[in-house]
mmCIF file of C-alpha atoms and ligand atoms in Angstrom:
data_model
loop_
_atom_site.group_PDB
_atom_site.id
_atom_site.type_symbol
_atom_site.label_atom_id
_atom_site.label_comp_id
_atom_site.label_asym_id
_atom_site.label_seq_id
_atom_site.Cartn_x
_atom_site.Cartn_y
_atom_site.Cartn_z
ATOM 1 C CA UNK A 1 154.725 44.565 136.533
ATOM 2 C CA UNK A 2 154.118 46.478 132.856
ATOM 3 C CA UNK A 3 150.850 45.218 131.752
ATOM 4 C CA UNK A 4 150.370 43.959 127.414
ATOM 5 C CA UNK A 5 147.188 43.863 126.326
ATOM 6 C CA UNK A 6 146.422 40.596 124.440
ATOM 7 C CA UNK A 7 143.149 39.596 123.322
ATOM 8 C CA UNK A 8 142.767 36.281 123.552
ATOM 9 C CA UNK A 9 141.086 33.219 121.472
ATOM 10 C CA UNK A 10 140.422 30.472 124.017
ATOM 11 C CA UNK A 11 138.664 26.406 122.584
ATOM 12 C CA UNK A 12 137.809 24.241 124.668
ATOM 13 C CA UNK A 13 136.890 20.334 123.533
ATOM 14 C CA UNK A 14 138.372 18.407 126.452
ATOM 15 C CA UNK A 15 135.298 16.286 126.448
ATOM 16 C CA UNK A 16 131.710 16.625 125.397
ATOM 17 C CA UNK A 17 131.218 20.396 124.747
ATOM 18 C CA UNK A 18 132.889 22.352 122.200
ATOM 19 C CA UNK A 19 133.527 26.303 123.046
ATOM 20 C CA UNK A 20 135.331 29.317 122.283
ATOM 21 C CA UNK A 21 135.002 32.522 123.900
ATOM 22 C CA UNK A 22 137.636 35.779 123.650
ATOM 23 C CA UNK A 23 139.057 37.727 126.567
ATOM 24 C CA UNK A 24 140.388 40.828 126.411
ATOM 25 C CA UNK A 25 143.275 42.253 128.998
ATOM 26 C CA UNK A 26 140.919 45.850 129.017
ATOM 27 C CA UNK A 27 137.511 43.886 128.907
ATOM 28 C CA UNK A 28 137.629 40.312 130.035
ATOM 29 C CA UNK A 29 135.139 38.045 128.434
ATOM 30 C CA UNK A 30 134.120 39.222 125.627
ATOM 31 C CA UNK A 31 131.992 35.710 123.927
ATOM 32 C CA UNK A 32 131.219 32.582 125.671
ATOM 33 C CA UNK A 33 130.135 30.449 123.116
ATOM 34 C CA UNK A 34 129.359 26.631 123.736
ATOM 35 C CA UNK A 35 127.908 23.449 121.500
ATOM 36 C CA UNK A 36 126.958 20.995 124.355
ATOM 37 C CA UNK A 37 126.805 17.450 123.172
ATOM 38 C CA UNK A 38 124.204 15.937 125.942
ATOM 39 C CA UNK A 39 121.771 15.462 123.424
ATOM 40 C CA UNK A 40 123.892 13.191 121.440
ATOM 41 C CA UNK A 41 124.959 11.194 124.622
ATOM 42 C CA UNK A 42 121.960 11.211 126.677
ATOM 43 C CA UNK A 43 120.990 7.817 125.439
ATOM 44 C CA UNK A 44 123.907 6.056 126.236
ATOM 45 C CA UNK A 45 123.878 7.417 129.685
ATOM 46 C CA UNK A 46 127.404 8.842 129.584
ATOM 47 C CA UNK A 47 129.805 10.487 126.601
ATOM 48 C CA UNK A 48 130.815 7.952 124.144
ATOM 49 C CA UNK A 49 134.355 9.209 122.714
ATOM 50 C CA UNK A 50 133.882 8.256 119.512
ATOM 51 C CA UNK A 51 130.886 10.744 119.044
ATOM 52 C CA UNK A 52 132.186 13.380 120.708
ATOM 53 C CA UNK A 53 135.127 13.734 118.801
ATOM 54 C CA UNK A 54 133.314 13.674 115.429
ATOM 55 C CA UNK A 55 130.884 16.059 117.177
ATOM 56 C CA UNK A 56 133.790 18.136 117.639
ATOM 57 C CA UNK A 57 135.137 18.030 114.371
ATOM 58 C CA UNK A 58 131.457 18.843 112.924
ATOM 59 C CA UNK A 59 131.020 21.783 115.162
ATOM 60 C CA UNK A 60 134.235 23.197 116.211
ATOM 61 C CA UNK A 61 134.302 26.204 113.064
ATOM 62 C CA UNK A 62 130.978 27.254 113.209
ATOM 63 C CA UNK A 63 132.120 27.762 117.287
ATOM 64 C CA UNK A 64 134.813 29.780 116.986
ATOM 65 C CA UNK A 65 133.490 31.693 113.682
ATOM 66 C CA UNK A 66 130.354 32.768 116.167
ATOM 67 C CA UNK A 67 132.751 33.777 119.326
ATOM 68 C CA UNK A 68 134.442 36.051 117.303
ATOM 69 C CA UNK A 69 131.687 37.369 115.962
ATOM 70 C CA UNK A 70 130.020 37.898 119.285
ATOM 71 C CA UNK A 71 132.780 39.814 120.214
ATOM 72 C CA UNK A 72 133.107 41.704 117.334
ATOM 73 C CA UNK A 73 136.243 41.222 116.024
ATOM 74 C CA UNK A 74 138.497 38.751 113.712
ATOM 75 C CA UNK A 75 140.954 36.283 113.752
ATOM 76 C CA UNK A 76 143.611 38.788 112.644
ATOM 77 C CA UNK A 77 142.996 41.141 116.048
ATOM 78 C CA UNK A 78 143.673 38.342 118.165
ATOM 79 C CA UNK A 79 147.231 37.746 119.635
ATOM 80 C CA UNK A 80 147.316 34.272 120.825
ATOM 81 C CA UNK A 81 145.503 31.132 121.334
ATOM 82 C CA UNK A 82 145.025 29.470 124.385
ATOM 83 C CA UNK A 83 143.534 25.704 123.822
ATOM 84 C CA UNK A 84 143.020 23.143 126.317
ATOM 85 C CA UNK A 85 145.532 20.415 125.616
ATOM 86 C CA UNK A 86 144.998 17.935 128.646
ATOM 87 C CA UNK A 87 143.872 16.116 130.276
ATOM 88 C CA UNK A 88 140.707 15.131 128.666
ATOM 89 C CA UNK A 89 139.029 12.275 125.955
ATOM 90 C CA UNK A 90 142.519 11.670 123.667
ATOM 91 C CA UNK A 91 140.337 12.334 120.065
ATOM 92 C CA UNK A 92 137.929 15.040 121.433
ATOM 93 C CA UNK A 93 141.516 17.416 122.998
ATOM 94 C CA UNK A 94 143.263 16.561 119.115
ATOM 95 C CA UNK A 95 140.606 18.129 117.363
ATOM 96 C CA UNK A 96 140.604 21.747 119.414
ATOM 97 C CA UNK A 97 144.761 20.981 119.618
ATOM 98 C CA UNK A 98 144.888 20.742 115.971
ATOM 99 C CA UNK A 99 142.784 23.451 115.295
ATOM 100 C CA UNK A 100 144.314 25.835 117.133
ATOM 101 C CA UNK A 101 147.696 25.023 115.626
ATOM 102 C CA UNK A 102 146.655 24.769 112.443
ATOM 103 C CA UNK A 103 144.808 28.654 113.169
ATOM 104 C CA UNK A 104 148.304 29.331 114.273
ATOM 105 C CA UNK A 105 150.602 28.534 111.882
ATOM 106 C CA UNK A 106 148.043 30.034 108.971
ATOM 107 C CA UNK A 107 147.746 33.075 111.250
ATOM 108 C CA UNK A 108 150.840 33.146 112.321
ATOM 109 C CA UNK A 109 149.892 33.927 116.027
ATOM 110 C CA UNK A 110 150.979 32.646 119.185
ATOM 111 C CA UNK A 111 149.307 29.467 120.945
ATOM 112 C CA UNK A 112 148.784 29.084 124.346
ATOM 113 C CA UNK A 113 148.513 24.979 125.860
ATOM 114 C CA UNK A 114 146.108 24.745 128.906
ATOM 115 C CA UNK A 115 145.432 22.278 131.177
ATOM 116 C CA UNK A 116 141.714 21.862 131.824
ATOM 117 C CA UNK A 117 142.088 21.277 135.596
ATOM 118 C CA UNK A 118 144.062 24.555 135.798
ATOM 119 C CA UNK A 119 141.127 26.428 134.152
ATOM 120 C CA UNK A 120 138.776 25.219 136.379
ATOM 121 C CA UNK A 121 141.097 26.013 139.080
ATOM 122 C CA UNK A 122 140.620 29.621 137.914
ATOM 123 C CA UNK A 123 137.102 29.785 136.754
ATOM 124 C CA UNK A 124 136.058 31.363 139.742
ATOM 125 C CA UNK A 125 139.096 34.595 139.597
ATOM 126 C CA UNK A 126 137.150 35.323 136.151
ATOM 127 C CA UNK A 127 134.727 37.781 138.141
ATOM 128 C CA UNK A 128 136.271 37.882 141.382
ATOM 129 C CA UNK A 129 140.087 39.289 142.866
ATOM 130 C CA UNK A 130 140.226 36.045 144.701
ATOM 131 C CA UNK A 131 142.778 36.979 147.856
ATOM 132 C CA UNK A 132 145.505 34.486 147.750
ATOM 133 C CA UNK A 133 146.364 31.754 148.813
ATOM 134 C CA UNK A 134 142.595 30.420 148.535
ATOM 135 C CA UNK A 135 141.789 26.659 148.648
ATOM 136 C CA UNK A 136 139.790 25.799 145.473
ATOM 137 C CA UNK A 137 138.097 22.523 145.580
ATOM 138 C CA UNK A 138 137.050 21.501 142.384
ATOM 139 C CA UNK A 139 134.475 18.565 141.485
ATOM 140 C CA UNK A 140 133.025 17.667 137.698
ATOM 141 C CA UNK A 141 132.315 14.654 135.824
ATOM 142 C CA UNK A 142 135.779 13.753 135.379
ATOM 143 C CA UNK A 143 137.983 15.154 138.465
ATOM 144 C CA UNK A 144 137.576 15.704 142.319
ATOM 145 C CA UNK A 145 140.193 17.915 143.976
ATOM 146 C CA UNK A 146 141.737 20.424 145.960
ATOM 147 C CA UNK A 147 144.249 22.704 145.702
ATOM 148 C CA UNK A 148 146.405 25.958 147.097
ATOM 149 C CA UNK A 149 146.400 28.413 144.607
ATOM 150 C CA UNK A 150 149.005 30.988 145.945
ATOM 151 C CA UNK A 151 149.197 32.907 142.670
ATOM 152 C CA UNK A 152 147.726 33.109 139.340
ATOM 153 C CA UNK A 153 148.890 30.000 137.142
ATOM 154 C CA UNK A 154 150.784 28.819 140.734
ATOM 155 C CA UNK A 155 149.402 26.133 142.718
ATOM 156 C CA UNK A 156 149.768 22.956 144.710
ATOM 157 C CA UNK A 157 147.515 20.159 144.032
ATOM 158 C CA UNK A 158 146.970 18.511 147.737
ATOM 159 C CA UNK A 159 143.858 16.166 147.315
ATOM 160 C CA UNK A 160 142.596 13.847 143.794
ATOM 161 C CA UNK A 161 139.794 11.260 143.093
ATOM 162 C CA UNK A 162 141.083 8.003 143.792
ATOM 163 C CA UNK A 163 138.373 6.907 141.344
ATOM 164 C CA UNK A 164 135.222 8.479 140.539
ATOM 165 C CA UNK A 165 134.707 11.831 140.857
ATOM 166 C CA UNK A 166 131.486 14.145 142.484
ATOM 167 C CA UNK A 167 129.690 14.320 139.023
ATOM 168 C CA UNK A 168 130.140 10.704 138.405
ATOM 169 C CA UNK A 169 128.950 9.766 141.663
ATOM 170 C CA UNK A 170 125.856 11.585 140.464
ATOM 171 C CA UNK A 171 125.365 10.373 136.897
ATOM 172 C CA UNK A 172 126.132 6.669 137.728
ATOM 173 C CA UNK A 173 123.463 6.866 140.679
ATOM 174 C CA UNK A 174 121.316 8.044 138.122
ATOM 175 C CA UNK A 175 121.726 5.551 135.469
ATOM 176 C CA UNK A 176 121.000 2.940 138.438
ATOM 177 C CA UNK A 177 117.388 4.796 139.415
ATOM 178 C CA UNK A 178 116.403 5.720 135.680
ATOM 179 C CA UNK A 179 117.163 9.073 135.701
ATOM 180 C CA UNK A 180 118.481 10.751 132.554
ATOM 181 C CA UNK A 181 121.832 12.103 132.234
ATOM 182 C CA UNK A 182 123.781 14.459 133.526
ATOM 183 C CA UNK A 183 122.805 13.607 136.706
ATOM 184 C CA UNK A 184 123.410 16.381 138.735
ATOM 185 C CA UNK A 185 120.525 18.527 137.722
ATOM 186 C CA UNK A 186 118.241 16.006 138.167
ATOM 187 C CA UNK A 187 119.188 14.909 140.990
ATOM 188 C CA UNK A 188 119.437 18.406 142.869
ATOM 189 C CA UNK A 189 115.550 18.842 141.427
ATOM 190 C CA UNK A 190 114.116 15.708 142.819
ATOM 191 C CA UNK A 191 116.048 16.574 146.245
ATOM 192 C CA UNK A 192 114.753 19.666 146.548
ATOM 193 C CA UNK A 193 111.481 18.244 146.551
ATOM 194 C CA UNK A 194 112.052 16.789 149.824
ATOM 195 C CA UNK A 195 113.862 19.962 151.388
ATOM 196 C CA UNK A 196 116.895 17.822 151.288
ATOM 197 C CA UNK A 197 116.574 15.177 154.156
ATOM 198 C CA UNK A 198 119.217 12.904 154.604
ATOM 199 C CA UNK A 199 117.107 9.368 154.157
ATOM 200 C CA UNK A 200 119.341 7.005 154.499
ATOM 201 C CA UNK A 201 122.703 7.700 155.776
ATOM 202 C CA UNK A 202 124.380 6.557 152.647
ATOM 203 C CA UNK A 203 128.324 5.996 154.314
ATOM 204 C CA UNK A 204 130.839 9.049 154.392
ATOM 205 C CA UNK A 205 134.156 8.407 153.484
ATOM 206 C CA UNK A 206 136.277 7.027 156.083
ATOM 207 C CA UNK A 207 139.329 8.245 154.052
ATOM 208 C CA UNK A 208 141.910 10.261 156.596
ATOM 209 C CA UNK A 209 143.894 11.842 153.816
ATOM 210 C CA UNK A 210 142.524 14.965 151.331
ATOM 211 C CA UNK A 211 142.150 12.442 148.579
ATOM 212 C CA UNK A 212 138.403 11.768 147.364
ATOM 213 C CA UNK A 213 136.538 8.307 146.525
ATOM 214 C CA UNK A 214 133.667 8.026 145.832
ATOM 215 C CA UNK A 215 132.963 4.698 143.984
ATOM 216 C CA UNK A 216 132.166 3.396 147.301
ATOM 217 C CA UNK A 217 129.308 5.345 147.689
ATOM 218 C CA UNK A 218 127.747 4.446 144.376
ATOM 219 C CA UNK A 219 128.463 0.589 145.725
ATOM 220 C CA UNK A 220 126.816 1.426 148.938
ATOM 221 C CA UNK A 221 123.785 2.873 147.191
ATOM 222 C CA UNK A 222 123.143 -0.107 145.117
ATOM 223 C CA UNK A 223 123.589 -2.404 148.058
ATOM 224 C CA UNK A 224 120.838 -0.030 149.915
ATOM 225 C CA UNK A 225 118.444 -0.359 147.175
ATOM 226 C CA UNK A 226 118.981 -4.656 147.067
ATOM 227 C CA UNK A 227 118.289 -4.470 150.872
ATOM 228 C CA UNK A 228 114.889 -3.195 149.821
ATOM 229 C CA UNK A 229 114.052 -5.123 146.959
ATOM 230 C CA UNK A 230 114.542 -2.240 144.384
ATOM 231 C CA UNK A 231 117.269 -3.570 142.734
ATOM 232 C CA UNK A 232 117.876 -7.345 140.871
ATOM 233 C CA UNK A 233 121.597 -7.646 141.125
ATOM 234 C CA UNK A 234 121.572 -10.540 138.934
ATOM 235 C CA UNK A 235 119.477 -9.294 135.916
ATOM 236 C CA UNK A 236 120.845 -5.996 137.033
ATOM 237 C CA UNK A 237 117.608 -3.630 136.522
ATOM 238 C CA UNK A 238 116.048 -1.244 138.766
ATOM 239 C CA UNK A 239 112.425 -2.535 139.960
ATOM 240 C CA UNK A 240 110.752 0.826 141.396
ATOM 241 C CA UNK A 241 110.637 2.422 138.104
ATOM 242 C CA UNK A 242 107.515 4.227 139.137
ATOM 243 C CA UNK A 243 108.227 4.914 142.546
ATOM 244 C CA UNK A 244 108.812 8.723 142.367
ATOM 245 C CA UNK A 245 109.237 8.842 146.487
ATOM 246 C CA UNK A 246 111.958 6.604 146.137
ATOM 247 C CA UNK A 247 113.716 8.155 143.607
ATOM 248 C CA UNK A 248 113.489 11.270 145.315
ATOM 249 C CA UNK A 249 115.097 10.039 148.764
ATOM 250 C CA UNK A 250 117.909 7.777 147.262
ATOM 251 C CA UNK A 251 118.728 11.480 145.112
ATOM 252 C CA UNK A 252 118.121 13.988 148.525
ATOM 253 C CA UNK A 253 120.262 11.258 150.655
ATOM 254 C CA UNK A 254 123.436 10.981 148.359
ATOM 255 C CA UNK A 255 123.671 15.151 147.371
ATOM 256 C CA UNK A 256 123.280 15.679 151.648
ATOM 257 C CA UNK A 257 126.226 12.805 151.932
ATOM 258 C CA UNK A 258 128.656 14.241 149.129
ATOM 259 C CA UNK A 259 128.161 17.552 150.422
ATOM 260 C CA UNK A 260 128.813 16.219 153.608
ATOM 261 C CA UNK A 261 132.286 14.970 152.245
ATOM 262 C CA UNK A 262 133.232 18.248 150.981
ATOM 263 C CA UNK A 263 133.059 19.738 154.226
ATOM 264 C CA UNK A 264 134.688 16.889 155.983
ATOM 265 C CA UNK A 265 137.886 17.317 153.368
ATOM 266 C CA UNK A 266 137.996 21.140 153.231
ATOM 267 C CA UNK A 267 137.951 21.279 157.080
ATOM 268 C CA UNK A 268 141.148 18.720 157.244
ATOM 269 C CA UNK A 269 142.626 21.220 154.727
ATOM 270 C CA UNK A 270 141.901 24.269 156.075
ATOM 271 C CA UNK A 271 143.520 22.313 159.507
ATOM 272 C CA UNK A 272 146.595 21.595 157.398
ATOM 273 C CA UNK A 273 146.921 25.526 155.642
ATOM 274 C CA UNK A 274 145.777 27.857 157.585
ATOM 275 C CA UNK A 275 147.769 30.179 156.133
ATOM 276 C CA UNK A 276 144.084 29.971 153.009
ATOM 277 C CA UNK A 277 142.509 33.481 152.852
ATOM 278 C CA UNK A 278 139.390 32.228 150.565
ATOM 279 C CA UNK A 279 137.462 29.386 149.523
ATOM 280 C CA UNK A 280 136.352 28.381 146.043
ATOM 281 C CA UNK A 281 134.214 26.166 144.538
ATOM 282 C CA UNK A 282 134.507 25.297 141.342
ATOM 283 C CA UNK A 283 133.751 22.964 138.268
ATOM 284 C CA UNK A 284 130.142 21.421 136.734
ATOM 285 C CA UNK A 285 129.011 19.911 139.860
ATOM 286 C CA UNK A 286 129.274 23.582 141.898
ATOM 287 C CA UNK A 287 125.980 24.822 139.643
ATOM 288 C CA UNK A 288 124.498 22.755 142.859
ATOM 289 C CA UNK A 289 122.786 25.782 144.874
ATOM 290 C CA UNK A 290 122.041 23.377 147.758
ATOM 291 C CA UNK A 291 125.706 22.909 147.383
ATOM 292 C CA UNK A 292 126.901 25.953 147.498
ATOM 293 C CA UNK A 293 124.523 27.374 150.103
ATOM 294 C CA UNK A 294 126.070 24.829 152.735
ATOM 295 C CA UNK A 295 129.413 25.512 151.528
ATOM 296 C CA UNK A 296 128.772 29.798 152.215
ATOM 297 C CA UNK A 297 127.761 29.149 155.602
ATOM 298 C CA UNK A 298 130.635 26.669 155.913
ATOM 299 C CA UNK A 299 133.234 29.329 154.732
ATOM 300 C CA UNK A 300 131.516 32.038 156.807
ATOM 301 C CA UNK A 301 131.255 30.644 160.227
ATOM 302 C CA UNK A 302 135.194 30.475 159.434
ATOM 303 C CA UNK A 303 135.228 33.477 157.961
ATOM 304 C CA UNK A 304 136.339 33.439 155.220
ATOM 305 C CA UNK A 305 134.791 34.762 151.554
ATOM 306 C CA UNK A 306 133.401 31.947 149.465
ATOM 307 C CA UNK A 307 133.585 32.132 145.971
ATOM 308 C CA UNK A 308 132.059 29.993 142.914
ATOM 309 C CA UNK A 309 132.275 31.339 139.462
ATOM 310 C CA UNK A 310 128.852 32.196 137.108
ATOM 311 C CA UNK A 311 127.388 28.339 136.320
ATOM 312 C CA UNK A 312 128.317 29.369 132.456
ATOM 313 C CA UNK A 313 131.478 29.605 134.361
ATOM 314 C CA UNK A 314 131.097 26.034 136.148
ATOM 315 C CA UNK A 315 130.490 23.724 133.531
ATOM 316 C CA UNK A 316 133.407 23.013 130.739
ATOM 317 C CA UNK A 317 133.512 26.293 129.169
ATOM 318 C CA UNK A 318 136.138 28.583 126.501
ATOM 319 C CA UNK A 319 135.945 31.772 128.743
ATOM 320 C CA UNK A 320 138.632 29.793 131.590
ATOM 321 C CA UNK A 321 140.634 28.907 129.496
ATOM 322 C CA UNK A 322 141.193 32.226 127.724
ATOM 323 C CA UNK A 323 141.556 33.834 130.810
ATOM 324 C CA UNK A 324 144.408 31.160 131.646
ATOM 325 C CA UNK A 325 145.970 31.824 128.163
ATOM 326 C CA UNK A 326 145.493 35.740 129.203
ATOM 327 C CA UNK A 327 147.605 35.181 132.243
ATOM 328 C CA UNK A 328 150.082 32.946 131.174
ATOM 329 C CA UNK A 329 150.258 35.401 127.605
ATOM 330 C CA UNK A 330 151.070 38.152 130.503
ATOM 331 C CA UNK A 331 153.673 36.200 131.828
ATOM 332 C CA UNK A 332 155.652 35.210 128.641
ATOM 333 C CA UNK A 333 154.181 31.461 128.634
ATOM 334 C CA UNK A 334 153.849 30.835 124.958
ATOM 335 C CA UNK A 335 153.602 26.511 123.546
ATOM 336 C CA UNK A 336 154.840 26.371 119.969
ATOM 337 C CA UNK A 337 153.519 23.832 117.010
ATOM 338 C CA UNK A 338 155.440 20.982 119.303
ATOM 339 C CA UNK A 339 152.087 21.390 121.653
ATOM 340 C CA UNK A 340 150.712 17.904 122.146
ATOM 341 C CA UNK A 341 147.833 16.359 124.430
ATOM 342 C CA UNK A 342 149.996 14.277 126.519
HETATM 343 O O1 KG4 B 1 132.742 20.430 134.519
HETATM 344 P P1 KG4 B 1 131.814 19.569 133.743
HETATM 345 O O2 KG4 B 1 130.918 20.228 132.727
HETATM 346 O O3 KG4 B 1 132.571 18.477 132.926
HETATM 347 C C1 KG4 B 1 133.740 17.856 133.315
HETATM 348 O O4 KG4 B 1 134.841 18.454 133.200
HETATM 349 O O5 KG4 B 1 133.595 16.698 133.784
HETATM 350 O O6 KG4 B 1 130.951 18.756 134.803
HETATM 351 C C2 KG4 B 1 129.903 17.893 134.456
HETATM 352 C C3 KG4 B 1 129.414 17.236 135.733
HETATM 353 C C4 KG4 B 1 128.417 16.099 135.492
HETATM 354 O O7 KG4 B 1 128.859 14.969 136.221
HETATM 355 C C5 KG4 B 1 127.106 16.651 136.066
HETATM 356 O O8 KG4 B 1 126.274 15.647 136.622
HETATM 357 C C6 KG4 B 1 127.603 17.617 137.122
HETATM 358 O O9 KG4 B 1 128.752 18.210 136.557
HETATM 359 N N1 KG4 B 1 126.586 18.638 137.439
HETATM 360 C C7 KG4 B 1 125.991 18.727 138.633
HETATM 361 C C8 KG4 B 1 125.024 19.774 138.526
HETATM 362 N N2 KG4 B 1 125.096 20.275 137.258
HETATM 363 C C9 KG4 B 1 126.063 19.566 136.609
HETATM 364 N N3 KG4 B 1 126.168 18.031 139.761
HETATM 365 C C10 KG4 B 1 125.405 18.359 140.815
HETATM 366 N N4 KG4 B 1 124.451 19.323 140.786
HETATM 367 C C11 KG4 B 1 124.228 20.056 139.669
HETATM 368 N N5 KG4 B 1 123.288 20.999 139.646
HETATM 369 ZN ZN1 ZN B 2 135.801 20.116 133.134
#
């Protein structure tokens, strides 16, 4: 195939970060640049739409002004952009959507639509010729799930949260113990601290098919921390406020029993396509080193090569979804103005 260079603009602002970042066919990344909103959302324990969309709006100028500018070049060198139009918070995805067409029609350059998941997806082929097919799982605040990428931009979906996904699993057991949010971080720190010991068997998911749930397990830990009288289900408050030890088993127990989960789902896939030459990891909750240290020695007793992108790389970022405009830009895959988030 007759490679085109295009230099790509890629904006991201699917949920609570706002980025841009350019990729180049001869250079790859050439910016990452990111506004995380956490701050502005920390106190409410989650993202509130409503602020993250204004966020957006406030920031989303200054973001793309600084991208280019980090990569040294303008908004008339670039050939097409690539914005994530789904799926994602309805008024945070309008506001990159309608920039970028807006860019586009002023500009008159091409514009790319990309679905978030399908970035993710990809995150990890950024750095790495992933052999295909590979079996990605991806897991975030928002999505759980596997699929069989047998090509760039071609893949099957096989597995998807029923409910809540990994990263959820994580923030809402950390609302219920007092621990700020995102969870994740947190939560990895405080079970390091006990060399991650499984304390108390939280329940693995009885589920025989490649789907994910994991809503149960956030029940299940509640229900554990009635049974000993840390928890007032009525009044609904956490009573061991100050009980670090606690804190730090109920967070080593449920990372040892998600990770747990993975494995148990990406061995009934591999069981189902053998035919997978790789295995990636991919998506905000795969910054977890404990994580992805089990998952290496997973894939390598099978041997097979594990891959999980850069954790700039993890979390919602601009640079995936360039690279996914780059591809698809390769392959002829142009939106138009019609480009909508649904
Ligand atoms: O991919 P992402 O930035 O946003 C979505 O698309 O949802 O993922 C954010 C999620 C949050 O739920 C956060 O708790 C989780 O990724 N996360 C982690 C870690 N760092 C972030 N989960 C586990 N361990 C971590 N170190
Ligand atoms: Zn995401």
């Amino acid at each position: 195939m007759s490679i085109t260079k295009f230099t790509i603009l890629g904006i991201e602002s699917s949920c609570d970060e706002t980025a841009a970042s350019i990729y180049s066919t001869d250079r790859g990344v050439l910016s990452n640049v990111l506004f995380s909103q956490i701050d502005l959302h920390k106190k409410f324990g989650g993202v509130v739409p409503e602020i993250a969309s204004r966020s957006h709006l406030e920031k989303i100028n200054t973001i793309i002004d600084q991208a280019l500018e980090a990569a040294s070049t303008t908004i008339d060198e670039i050939d097409a952009i690539a914005v994530t139009n789904k799926p994602g918070l309805p008024g945070s995805l309008l506001v990159g959507v309608c920039f970028a067409k807006a860019i586009a029609y002023a500009k008159n350059k091409k514009i790319i639509g990309v679905n978030h998941l399908e970035a993710h997806a990809f995150s990890a082929s950024i750095d790495n010729n992933i052999p295909f097919p590979y079996l990605c799982i991806t897991a975030s605040g928002g999505h759980t799930a596997m699929y069989i990428v047998r090509d760039y931009g071609v893949y099957e979906t096989i597995g998807n949260t029923l409910d809540d996904a990994a990263g959820e699993a994580f923030d809402k057991v950390a609302k219920l113990i007092h621990l700020p949010y995102p969870g994740g971080p947190v939560i990895e720190k405080l079970a390091a601290e006990t060399g991650f010991k499984d304390y108390f068997n939280y329940p693995r998911s009885k589920l025989p098919t490649l789907d994910f749930s994991f809503s149960g397990l956030k029940t299940a830990v509640l229900y554990d921390l009635v049974k000993r009288d840390a928890y007032n289900l009525t009044e609904k408050i956490f009573l061991k406020d100050s009980d670090i030890d606690l804190k730090k088993q109920v967070a080593s127990s449920l990372l040892v029993c998600i990770t747990d989960i993975f494995e148990q789902k990406i061995t009934l896939a591999l069981k189902e396509y053998p035919e997978v030459k790789a295995l990636a990891f991919v998506g905000g909750v795969a910054c977890n080193k404990y994580i992805k240290n089990r998952l290496t020695k997973f894939a390598t007793k099978r041997s097979l090569p594990f891959y999980s992108p850069i954790p700039a790389y993890c979390t919602d970022n601009a640079a995936m979804v360039a690279f996914v405009g780059h591809y698809k830009a390769q392959k002829g895959e142009f939106s138009d103005q019609t480009v909508d988030i649904f």
